[in-house]
CSV table of C-alpha atoms and ligand atoms in Angstrom, one decimal:
chain,number,residue,atom,x,y,z
A,7,MET,CA,3.7,-26.0,56.9
A,8,VAL,CA,3.0,-22.3,56.3
A,9,GLN,CA,-0.5,-21.2,55.1
A,10,LYS,CA,-1.4,-21.7,51.5
A,11,LEU,CA,-1.7,-18.7,49.2
A,12,ASP,CA,-5.0,-18.2,47.3
A,13,THR,CA,-3.1,-16.9,44.3
A,14,LEU,CA,-2.2,-18.6,41.0
A,15,ILE,CA,0.8,-18.2,38.7
A,16,GLU,CA,0.4,-16.9,35.1
A,17,SER,CA,0.5,-19.7,32.5
A,18,PRO,CA,3.9,-19.9,30.8
A,19,SER,CA,4.2,-18.4,27.3
A,20,GLN,CA,5.3,-20.3,24.2
A,21,THR,CA,6.3,-18.9,20.8
A,22,ALA,CA,3.6,-17.9,18.5
A,23,GLY,CA,5.4,-19.9,15.8
A,24,PRO,CA,5.6,-19.3,12.1
A,25,TYR,CA,1.9,-19.7,11.5
A,26,VAL,CA,0.6,-17.1,14.0
A,27,HIS,CA,-1.2,-15.4,11.1
A,28,ILE,CA,-3.6,-18.4,10.7
A,29,GLY,CA,-5.1,-17.7,14.1
A,30,THR,CA,-4.8,-13.9,14.3
A,31,VAL,CA,-4.9,-12.5,10.7
A,32,PRO,CA,-6.4,-15.4,8.7
A,33,THR,CA,-6.7,-13.4,5.5
A,34,TYR,CA,-2.9,-12.8,5.5
A,35,ALA,CA,-2.3,-16.5,5.8
A,36,GLY,CA,-4.6,-17.3,2.9
A,37,LEU,CA,-7.7,-18.2,5.0
A,38,GLY,CA,-9.8,-15.2,4.0
A,39,GLY,CA,-13.5,-15.7,4.5
A,40,ILE,CA,-13.3,-18.2,7.4
A,41,TYR,CA,-14.6,-15.4,9.7
A,42,GLU,CA,-17.3,-13.0,8.7
A,43,GLN,CA,-15.5,-10.2,10.5
A,44,GLU,CA,-11.7,-10.2,11.0
A,45,ILE,CA,-10.5,-8.0,13.8
A,46,GLY,CA,-7.6,-5.6,14.2
A,47,ASP,CA,-7.2,-4.2,10.7
A,48,SER,CA,-7.3,-0.6,12.0
A,49,PRO,CA,-7.2,1.3,15.4
A,50,ILE,CA,-9.3,4.1,14.0
A,51,ALA,CA,-12.6,4.4,12.1
A,52,ASP,CA,-13.6,7.3,9.8
A,53,GLY,CA,-14.1,10.5,11.7
A,54,ALA,CA,-11.5,9.8,14.4
A,55,LYS,CA,-10.5,13.1,16.1
A,56,GLY,CA,-7.0,14.3,16.0
A,57,GLU,CA,-4.0,14.2,13.7
A,58,VAL,CA,-4.0,11.1,11.4
A,59,ILE,CA,-0.5,9.8,11.1
A,60,THR,CA,1.3,7.0,9.3
A,61,ILE,CA,4.2,5.1,10.9
A,62,THR,CA,6.4,2.9,8.8
A,63,GLY,CA,9.2,0.6,9.8
A,64,THR,CA,10.7,-2.9,10.0
A,65,VAL,CA,11.6,-5.5,12.6
A,66,ALA,CA,15.1,-6.8,12.5
A,67,ASP,CA,16.9,-9.6,14.2
A,68,ALA,CA,20.4,-9.6,15.9
A,69,THR,CA,22.1,-9.8,12.5
A,70,GLY,CA,20.2,-6.9,11.0
A,71,TRP,CA,18.1,-9.2,8.9
A,72,VAL,CA,14.5,-7.9,8.5
A,73,LEU,CA,11.8,-10.3,9.7
A,74,ARG,CA,9.2,-11.1,7.1
A,75,ASP,CA,6.9,-12.9,9.5
A,76,ALA,CA,6.7,-10.4,12.4
A,77,MET,CA,3.3,-9.6,13.8
A,78,PHE,CA,2.7,-7.1,16.5
A,79,GLU,CA,-0.3,-5.5,18.2
A,80,THR,CA,-0.7,-1.9,19.1
A,81,TRP,CA,-2.7,-0.2,21.9
A,82,GLN,CA,-3.2,3.5,22.4
A,83,PRO,CA,-5.6,6.1,23.7
A,84,ASP,CA,-7.4,8.6,21.5
A,85,ALA,CA,-6.1,12.1,20.7
A,86,ALA,CA,-7.3,13.3,24.1
A,87,GLY,CA,-5.5,10.6,26.0
A,88,LYS,CA,-8.7,8.5,26.7
A,89,PHE,CA,-8.7,4.7,26.1
A,90,ALA,CA,-11.6,2.9,24.5
A,91,GLY,CA,-14.0,2.2,27.4
A,92,ASP,CA,-13.1,5.4,29.3
A,93,ALA,CA,-15.9,7.9,29.8
A,94,GLY,CA,-15.9,10.4,26.9
A,95,ALA,CA,-13.5,8.4,24.7
A,96,ASP,CA,-13.6,9.0,21.0
A,97,PRO,CA,-16.0,6.3,19.7
A,98,ALA,CA,-14.1,6.3,16.4
A,99,VAL,CA,-10.9,5.1,18.1
A,100,SER,CA,-10.7,1.4,19.1
A,101,GLY,CA,-7.0,2.0,19.8
A,102,TRP,CA,-6.1,-1.6,19.0
A,103,SER,CA,-4.7,-3.1,15.8
A,104,ARG,CA,-2.6,-5.9,14.4
A,105,VAL,CA,0.3,-5.0,12.1
A,106,CYS,CA,1.9,-7.6,9.8
A,107,ALA,CA,5.3,-7.2,8.1
A,108,ASP,CA,5.1,-7.4,4.3
A,109,PRO,CA,6.0,-10.9,3.3
A,110,GLU,CA,8.4,-9.7,0.6
A,111,SER,CA,10.0,-6.6,2.0
A,112,GLY,CA,9.3,-7.0,5.7
A,113,GLU,CA,8.2,-3.4,5.9
A,114,TRP,CA,5.1,-2.6,8.0
A,115,THR,CA,2.7,0.4,8.1
A,116,LEU,CA,0.4,1.6,10.8
A,117,LYS,CA,-2.2,4.3,10.2
A,118,THR,CA,-3.7,5.8,13.3
A,119,VAL,CA,-4.3,9.0,15.2
A,120,LYS,CA,-1.6,10.5,17.3
A,121,PRO,CA,-2.4,9.5,20.9
A,122,GLY,CA,-2.7,12.1,23.7
A,123,SER,CA,-0.7,12.0,26.9
A,124,THR,CA,-1.9,10.0,29.9
A,125,THR,CA,-1.6,10.4,33.7
A,126,LEU,CA,-0.3,7.9,36.2
A,127,ARG,CA,-2.1,7.4,39.5
A,128,ASP,CA,0.7,9.3,41.2
A,129,GLY,CA,0.0,12.3,39.0
A,130,ARG,CA,3.0,12.0,36.7
A,131,VAL,CA,2.3,12.5,33.0
A,132,GLN,CA,3.3,10.1,30.3
A,133,ALA,CA,4.3,11.5,26.9
A,134,PRO,CA,2.1,10.4,24.0
A,135,HIS,CA,3.0,6.9,22.9
A,136,ILE,CA,1.7,3.7,21.4
A,137,SER,CA,2.2,0.4,23.2
A,138,VAL,CA,3.5,-2.5,21.1
A,139,TRP,CA,3.4,-6.3,21.7
A,140,LEU,CA,5.5,-8.2,19.2
A,141,VAL,CA,5.4,-11.9,18.6
A,142,ALA,CA,6.9,-14.2,15.9
A,143,ARG,CA,8.7,-17.6,15.5
A,144,GLY,CA,11.7,-17.7,17.7
A,145,ILE,CA,10.2,-15.2,20.2
A,146,ASN,CA,9.4,-17.3,23.3
A,147,ILE,CA,7.5,-14.6,25.2
A,148,GLY,CA,5.9,-11.5,23.5
A,149,LEU,CA,8.1,-8.4,23.5
A,150,GLN,CA,6.7,-5.2,24.9
A,151,THR,CA,7.9,-1.8,23.7
A,152,ARG,CA,6.5,1.7,23.0
A,153,ILE,CA,6.5,4.1,20.1
A,154,TYR,CA,7.1,7.7,21.2
A,155,PHE,CA,7.3,10.7,18.9
A,156,GLU,CA,10.2,13.0,18.0
A,157,ASP,CA,8.1,16.1,17.8
A,158,GLU,CA,6.6,15.7,21.3
A,159,ASP,CA,8.1,16.8,24.6
A,160,ASN,CA,9.4,13.5,26.0
A,161,SER,CA,11.6,15.0,28.7
A,162,ALA,CA,9.5,14.2,31.7
A,163,ASP,CA,8.2,10.8,30.6
A,164,PRO,CA,8.5,8.4,33.6
A,165,LEU,CA,9.4,5.4,31.5
A,166,LEU,CA,12.0,7.1,29.3
A,167,ASN,CA,13.6,8.6,32.3
A,168,ARG,CA,14.3,5.1,33.8
A,169,ILE,CA,16.6,4.2,30.9
A,170,GLU,CA,20.1,4.6,32.2
A,171,GLN,CA,22.0,4.6,28.9
A,172,ARG,CA,20.6,7.8,27.5
A,173,PRO,CA,21.4,7.0,23.8
A,174,ARG,CA,19.1,4.0,24.1
A,175,VAL,CA,16.1,6.3,24.6
A,176,ASP,CA,16.4,7.0,20.9
A,177,THR,CA,15.3,3.5,20.0
A,178,LEU,CA,11.8,4.3,21.3
A,179,ILE,CA,11.3,7.5,19.4
A,180,ALA,CA,9.7,7.6,16.0
A,181,LYS,CA,11.4,10.0,13.6
A,182,ARG,CA,9.4,12.5,11.6
A,183,THR,CA,9.9,11.9,7.9
A,184,GLY,CA,7.2,14.2,6.5
A,185,ASP,CA,3.8,15.7,7.2
A,186,GLY,CA,2.1,13.2,9.5
A,187,GLU,CA,4.7,10.6,8.6
A,188,TYR,CA,7.0,8.8,10.9
A,189,ARG,CA,9.7,6.1,10.8
A,190,PHE,CA,10.1,3.5,13.6
A,191,ASP,CA,12.5,0.5,13.2
A,192,ILE,CA,12.5,-2.3,15.8
A,193,ARG,CA,15.8,-4.2,16.4
A,194,ILE,CA,15.3,-7.2,18.5
A,195,ALA,CA,19.0,-7.5,19.3
A,196,GLY,CA,22.3,-6.3,18.0
A,197,PRO,CA,23.6,-2.8,17.6
A,198,GLN,CA,21.0,-0.3,18.6
A,199,GLU,CA,18.9,-2.9,20.2
A,200,THR,CA,15.4,-1.6,20.9
A,201,VAL,CA,14.5,-1.1,24.6
A,202,PHE,CA,12.0,-3.8,25.6
A,203,LEU,CA,9.8,-3.5,28.6
A,204,ASP,CA,8.8,-5.6,31.6
A,205,ILE,CA,5.7,-3.7,32.7
B,25,MET,CA,-16.8,-0.7,36.7
B,26,THR,CA,-13.5,-2.1,35.6
B,27,ASP,CA,-10.7,-2.8,38.0
B,28,GLN,CA,-7.7,-0.7,37.1
B,29,SER,CA,-5.3,-1.6,39.9
B,30,PRO,CA,-1.7,-2.1,39.0
B,31,LEU,CA,-0.9,-5.5,37.4
B,32,ILE,CA,1.1,-8.0,39.4
B,33,PRO,CA,4.7,-7.9,37.9
B,34,ARG,CA,5.4,-10.9,35.6
B,35,ASN,CA,7.2,-13.8,37.3
B,36,ARG,CA,9.7,-14.5,34.5
B,37,GLU,CA,11.2,-17.4,36.3
B,38,MET,CA,8.4,-19.7,35.1
B,39,HIS,CA,8.2,-18.3,31.6
B,40,PRO,CA,10.5,-19.7,28.8
B,41,VAL,CA,14.0,-18.3,28.5
B,42,PRO,CA,14.1,-16.0,25.4
B,43,TYR,CA,17.5,-17.2,24.3
B,44,TYR,CA,17.7,-21.0,23.9
B,45,PRO,CA,20.3,-22.3,21.5
B,46,ASP,CA,18.6,-25.7,21.0
B,47,TYR,CA,15.7,-23.7,19.5
B,48,LYS,CA,17.9,-22.1,16.8
B,49,THR,CA,15.6,-19.3,15.7
B,50,SER,CA,15.5,-17.9,19.2
B,51,VAL,CA,19.2,-17.1,19.1
B,52,ALA,CA,18.9,-14.1,16.7
B,53,ARG,CA,15.4,-13.2,17.9
B,54,SER,CA,16.0,-12.6,21.6
B,55,PRO,CA,17.0,-9.3,23.2
B,56,SER,CA,20.5,-9.4,24.8
B,57,LEU,CA,20.0,-6.4,27.1
B,58,PRO,CA,17.9,-6.4,30.2
B,59,LEU,CA,14.2,-5.4,29.9
B,60,ILE,CA,13.2,-2.1,31.6
B,61,SER,CA,10.9,-2.8,34.5
B,62,MET,CA,8.3,-0.4,35.9
B,63,GLU,CA,5.0,-0.5,37.7
B,64,SER,CA,2.2,-0.9,35.2
B,65,THR,CA,0.6,2.3,33.8
B,66,PRO,CA,-2.8,2.9,32.1
B,67,SER,CA,-1.2,1.8,28.8
B,68,GLU,CA,-0.9,-1.8,30.2
B,69,GLU,CA,-3.8,-1.7,32.7
B,70,THR,CA,-6.4,-1.1,29.9
B,71,GLY,CA,-7.0,-3.1,26.8
B,72,PRO,CA,-9.3,-3.9,23.9
B,73,ARG,CA,-12.6,-5.5,24.5
B,74,PHE,CA,-14.4,-7.6,21.9
B,75,GLY,CA,-18.2,-8.2,21.8
B,76,HIS,CA,-20.1,-11.3,20.7
B,77,ASN,CA,-21.4,-9.4,17.7
B,78,LYS,CA,-18.0,-9.9,15.9
B,79,LEU,CA,-18.3,-13.7,16.2
B,80,GLY,CA,-20.0,-16.2,13.9
B,81,ALA,CA,-21.9,-19.2,15.2
B,82,LEU,CA,-19.3,-21.7,13.9
B,83,ASP,CA,-16.2,-19.7,14.9
B,84,ASN,CA,-15.3,-22.1,17.8
B,85,ASN,CA,-16.1,-25.3,15.8
B,86,LEU,CA,-12.9,-26.1,13.7
B,87,ILE,CA,-14.5,-29.3,12.5
B,88,LEU,CA,-17.1,-27.3,10.6
B,89,ASN,CA,-16.1,-23.6,10.3
B,90,TRP,CA,-13.9,-23.9,7.1
B,91,THR,CA,-16.8,-25.4,5.1
B,92,LYS,CA,-19.4,-23.3,6.8
B,93,GLY,CA,-21.0,-26.5,8.1
B,94,ALA,CA,-21.1,-28.4,4.8
B,95,ALA,CA,-18.6,-31.2,5.6
B,96,PRO,CA,-16.6,-32.2,8.7
B,97,ALA,CA,-12.8,-32.2,8.9
B,98,VAL,CA,-10.9,-35.5,9.0
B,99,GLY,CA,-9.4,-36.5,12.4
B,100,GLU,CA,-9.9,-37.6,15.9
B,101,ARG,CA,-12.7,-35.4,17.2
B,102,VAL,CA,-11.8,-33.5,20.4
B,103,LEU,CA,-13.5,-31.0,22.7
B,104,MET,CA,-10.9,-28.6,24.1
B,105,HIS,CA,-12.4,-26.8,27.1
B,106,GLY,CA,-11.4,-25.0,30.3
B,107,ARG,CA,-11.4,-21.7,32.1
B,108,VAL,CA,-9.5,-18.5,31.9
B,109,LEU,CA,-8.5,-17.3,35.4
B,110,ASP,CA,-6.2,-14.6,36.7
B,111,GLU,CA,-3.5,-14.8,39.3
B,112,ASN,CA,-6.0,-13.6,41.9
B,113,ASN,CA,-7.9,-16.9,41.2
B,114,ARG,CA,-10.8,-15.1,39.7
B,115,PRO,CA,-12.5,-16.1,36.4
B,116,VAL,CA,-11.8,-13.8,33.4
B,117,PRO,CA,-15.2,-13.4,31.7
B,118,ASN,CA,-15.9,-12.0,28.2
B,119,THR,CA,-12.4,-12.3,26.9
B,120,LEU,CA,-11.4,-13.3,23.4
B,121,ILE,CA,-9.5,-16.6,22.9
B,122,GLU,CA,-8.1,-17.5,19.4
B,123,ILE,CA,-6.6,-20.8,18.5
B,124,TRP,CA,-4.8,-22.2,15.5
B,125,GLN,CA,-3.4,-25.6,14.6
B,126,ALA,CA,-2.2,-28.2,12.0
B,127,ASN,CA,-4.7,-30.7,10.5
B,128,ALA,CA,-4.8,-34.4,11.5
B,129,GLY,CA,-1.8,-35.0,9.3
B,130,GLY,CA,0.4,-32.3,10.8
B,131,ARG,CA,0.0,-29.8,7.9
B,132,TYR,CA,-1.0,-26.1,8.4
B,133,ARG,CA,-3.1,-24.3,5.9
B,134,HIS,CA,-0.5,-21.6,5.3
B,135,ILE,CA,1.3,-20.4,2.2
B,136,LYS,CA,4.6,-21.1,3.9
B,137,ASP,CA,3.9,-24.7,5.0
B,138,THR,CA,5.3,-27.1,2.4
B,139,TYR,CA,5.2,-30.3,4.4
B,140,PHE,CA,3.9,-33.1,2.1
B,141,ALA,CA,1.2,-34.3,4.4
B,142,PRO,CA,-1.9,-33.3,2.4
B,143,LEU,CA,-4.3,-30.4,3.2
B,144,ASP,CA,-7.7,-31.5,4.4
B,145,PRO,CA,-10.2,-29.7,2.1
B,146,ASN,CA,-12.6,-29.6,5.0
B,147,PHE,CA,-10.2,-28.1,7.6
B,148,GLY,CA,-9.1,-24.5,7.9
B,149,GLY,CA,-7.2,-24.5,11.2
B,150,CYS,CA,-8.3,-21.5,13.3
B,151,GLY,CA,-11.1,-20.7,15.7
B,152,ARG,CA,-12.1,-18.1,18.2
B,153,THR,CA,-14.5,-17.7,21.1
B,154,ILE,CA,-15.3,-15.4,24.0
B,155,THR,CA,-15.3,-16.7,27.6
B,156,ASP,CA,-18.7,-16.8,29.5
B,157,GLU,CA,-19.4,-15.0,32.8
B,158,ASN,CA,-17.5,-17.8,34.6
B,159,GLY,CA,-14.4,-17.6,32.4
B,160,ARG,CA,-15.4,-20.8,30.6
B,161,TYR,CA,-14.7,-21.5,26.9
B,162,GLU,CA,-14.8,-24.5,24.5
B,163,PHE,CA,-13.7,-25.5,21.1
B,164,LEU,CA,-14.7,-28.5,19.0
B,165,THR,CA,-11.7,-29.5,16.8
B,166,ILE,CA,-9.7,-32.5,15.7
B,167,ARG,CA,-6.5,-33.6,17.3
B,168,PRO,CA,-3.6,-32.0,15.3
B,169,GLY,CA,-0.9,-34.3,14.0
B,170,ALA,CA,2.7,-34.0,15.1
B,171,TYR,CA,4.9,-32.5,12.4
B,172,PRO,CA,8.5,-32.2,11.4
B,173,TRP,CA,10.3,-28.9,11.3
B,174,PRO,CA,13.8,-27.8,10.3
B,175,ASN,CA,15.8,-27.2,13.5
B,176,ARG,CA,18.2,-30.0,14.5
B,177,GLY,CA,18.6,-33.1,12.4
B,178,ASN,CA,15.3,-34.8,13.0
B,179,GLU,CA,12.9,-32.5,14.9
B,180,TRP,CA,9.2,-33.1,15.4
B,181,ARG,CA,6.8,-30.9,17.2
B,182,PRO,CA,4.5,-32.7,19.7
B,183,MET,CA,0.8,-32.4,19.0
B,184,HIS,CA,-0.2,-28.9,20.0
B,185,ILE,CA,-2.7,-26.2,19.6
B,186,HIS,CA,-1.6,-22.5,19.6
B,187,ILE,CA,-3.6,-20.2,21.9
B,188,SER,CA,-3.9,-16.5,22.1
B,189,VAL,CA,-5.7,-14.8,25.1
B,190,PHE,CA,-6.4,-11.2,25.7
B,191,GLY,CA,-7.7,-10.7,29.3
B,192,HIS,CA,-8.9,-7.2,30.0
B,193,ALA,CA,-5.5,-5.4,30.0
B,194,PHE,CA,-3.0,-5.1,27.3
B,195,GLY,CA,-0.3,-6.1,29.8
B,196,GLN,CA,-2.1,-9.5,30.2
B,197,ARG,CA,-1.7,-10.4,26.6
B,198,LEU,CA,-0.5,-14.0,26.3
B,199,ILE,CA,0.2,-16.6,23.5
B,200,THR,CA,1.0,-20.1,24.5
B,201,GLN,CA,0.5,-23.7,23.3
B,202,MET,CA,-1.6,-26.6,24.6
B,203,TYR,CA,0.0,-30.1,24.6
B,204,PHE,CA,-1.7,-33.4,24.9
B,205,GLU,CA,-1.3,-35.8,27.9
B,206,GLY,CA,1.0,-38.7,27.2
B,207,ASP,CA,2.6,-37.4,24.0
B,208,PRO,CA,6.2,-38.8,24.0
B,209,LEU,CA,7.4,-35.9,21.7
B,210,ILE,CA,6.9,-33.3,24.5
B,211,ASP,CA,10.1,-34.5,26.2
B,212,ARG,CA,12.1,-34.2,22.9
B,213,CYS,CA,10.8,-30.7,21.9
B,214,PRO,CA,13.3,-27.8,22.2
B,215,ILE,CA,10.4,-25.3,22.0
B,216,ALA,CA,8.7,-27.0,25.0
B,217,ALA,CA,12.1,-27.1,26.7
B,218,THR,CA,12.4,-23.3,26.6
B,219,ILE,CA,10.4,-23.5,29.8
B,220,ARG,CA,13.1,-24.6,32.2
B,221,GLU,CA,10.9,-25.8,35.1
B,222,ARG,CA,9.3,-29.1,34.3
B,223,SER,CA,6.4,-28.3,36.7
B,224,GLN,CA,5.7,-25.2,34.7
B,225,LEU,CA,5.7,-27.0,31.3
B,226,ASP,CA,3.3,-29.6,32.8
B,227,ARG,CA,0.8,-26.8,33.2
B,228,LEU,CA,0.6,-26.6,29.4
B,229,VAL,CA,-0.2,-30.3,29.1
B,230,ALA,CA,-4.0,-30.9,28.9
B,231,PRO,CA,-5.3,-34.1,30.6
B,232,LEU,CA,-7.8,-36.4,28.9
B,233,ASP,CA,-11.1,-35.6,30.5
B,234,MET,CA,-13.5,-38.5,30.0
B,235,ALA,CA,-16.2,-36.8,32.1
B,236,SER,CA,-16.6,-34.2,29.3
B,237,ALA,CA,-16.2,-36.5,26.4
B,238,ARG,CA,-19.4,-37.4,24.5
B,239,PRO,CA,-19.9,-41.1,23.8
B,240,MET,CA,-19.7,-42.0,20.1
B,241,ASP,CA,-18.8,-38.5,19.2
B,242,PHE,CA,-15.7,-36.8,20.7
B,243,LEU,CA,-13.0,-37.1,23.4
B,244,ALA,CA,-12.3,-34.1,25.7
B,245,TYR,CA,-9.2,-32.4,27.0
B,246,LYS,CA,-9.2,-29.8,29.7
B,247,PHE,CA,-7.0,-26.7,29.5
B,248,ASP,CA,-7.1,-23.9,32.0
B,249,ILE,CA,-5.2,-20.7,31.3
B,250,VAL,CA,-4.0,-18.2,34.0
B,251,LEU,CA,-3.4,-14.5,33.1
B,252,ARG,CA,-1.6,-11.9,35.1
B,253,GLY,CA,-3.6,-10.6,38.1
B,254,ARG,CA,-4.0,-7.2,39.7
B,255,ARG,CA,-2.5,-6.2,43.0
B,256,GLN,CA,-5.1,-6.3,45.7
B,257,THR,CA,-4.5,-3.7,48.5
B,258,MET,CA,-6.5,-1.2,50.4
B,259,PHE,CA,-3.5,1.1,50.8
B,260,GLU,CA,-2.7,3.6,48.1
B,261,ASN,CA,0.6,5.3,48.6
B,262,LYS,CA,1.5,8.5,46.7
B,263,MET,CA,4.9,9.3,45.5
B,264,GLU,CA,6.8,11.6,47.9
B,265,GLY,CA,5.6,15.2,47.5
B,266,MET,CA,2.5,14.4,45.4
C,6,FE,FE1,2.7,-25.2,15.5
């Protein structure tokens, strides 16, 4: 017998199911008031430094049908590239939020500040982006992706440069539709499938 | 000081397969192209933290939280408790856990749930808590009922509680389900079966824990959760030329 490792294995995931909102966004599910303070309604508070932006989009399945029950979480640094908890981070940026698709149209909206760039431990710089973790009925393990921005220099981003099929990079880039307004559609599968990550 | 070493890459062998035709909804909701793998970055190595100030006193008591303590929910009273650990076998303290579940009759309090088992006026169906310094947590709840769902001809979910855990890094984010020891519906459930290794599925089945049950009050089930760990090494190699 070889020696035994001291390590454990991560618990297996299971789908969040159709009622994920009960546990995560109770007001959306009709359980408003069960908690005094619900969490995740905005990644920023009044006075957050930087450019306030609005991103709108949908989440579609392999057939192109827009999910009405999608829920995702976002995580990002402040406008200077500092995450909540870092020394000197903007106290008005929690950087984390929960976004629900509209139950009728499936469209979602995220209002936040544009994040700054961040640096890897080897010194390479990541272009500004928002991390996304998407769950829903039928998704057996949460899907990770990122929202980059059309009007930033993404040419040296270490993650984007790992994508062999260059046209697929486009699926991670929010398109500017107006002043401080962007469009970002997620396609779980099918034509123009969004690039999902294993990071 | 927080540990910001790289996360241990996910071992996807023991996770459920995303595409599993017996669970019909997964067919159109699973990516068909490979995921892009990369060493974790600050975007995954950091994550939101939640303080106790956000929580109310009854948030982890699903028997009483819906009525603010006025009247208890119907059902078999159960203590669900355990620890959150990481793959380095260290407790994960001060991390948020959220749970949600059906009532004793198998009905969710949700606009979309139309099952004819009645709602319990004294049961909401969600709770949350923060682990203590040893990674421990507990919820007082009722045993959820099994419920039917439209998938194949006659499909029933085993009794289960949905669980969401944060850890300290966004890349540790995990949602899973707790099943109950001895439930014969586990073996028939296509959602449970998305986990291909039986030994891995067994890790989601909570054993009855009579040592933690309180006589004349509640039964107990123990459920430990393991999150991704961080790579432990004293060597730090830089990329060529850096
Ligand atoms: Fe369920």
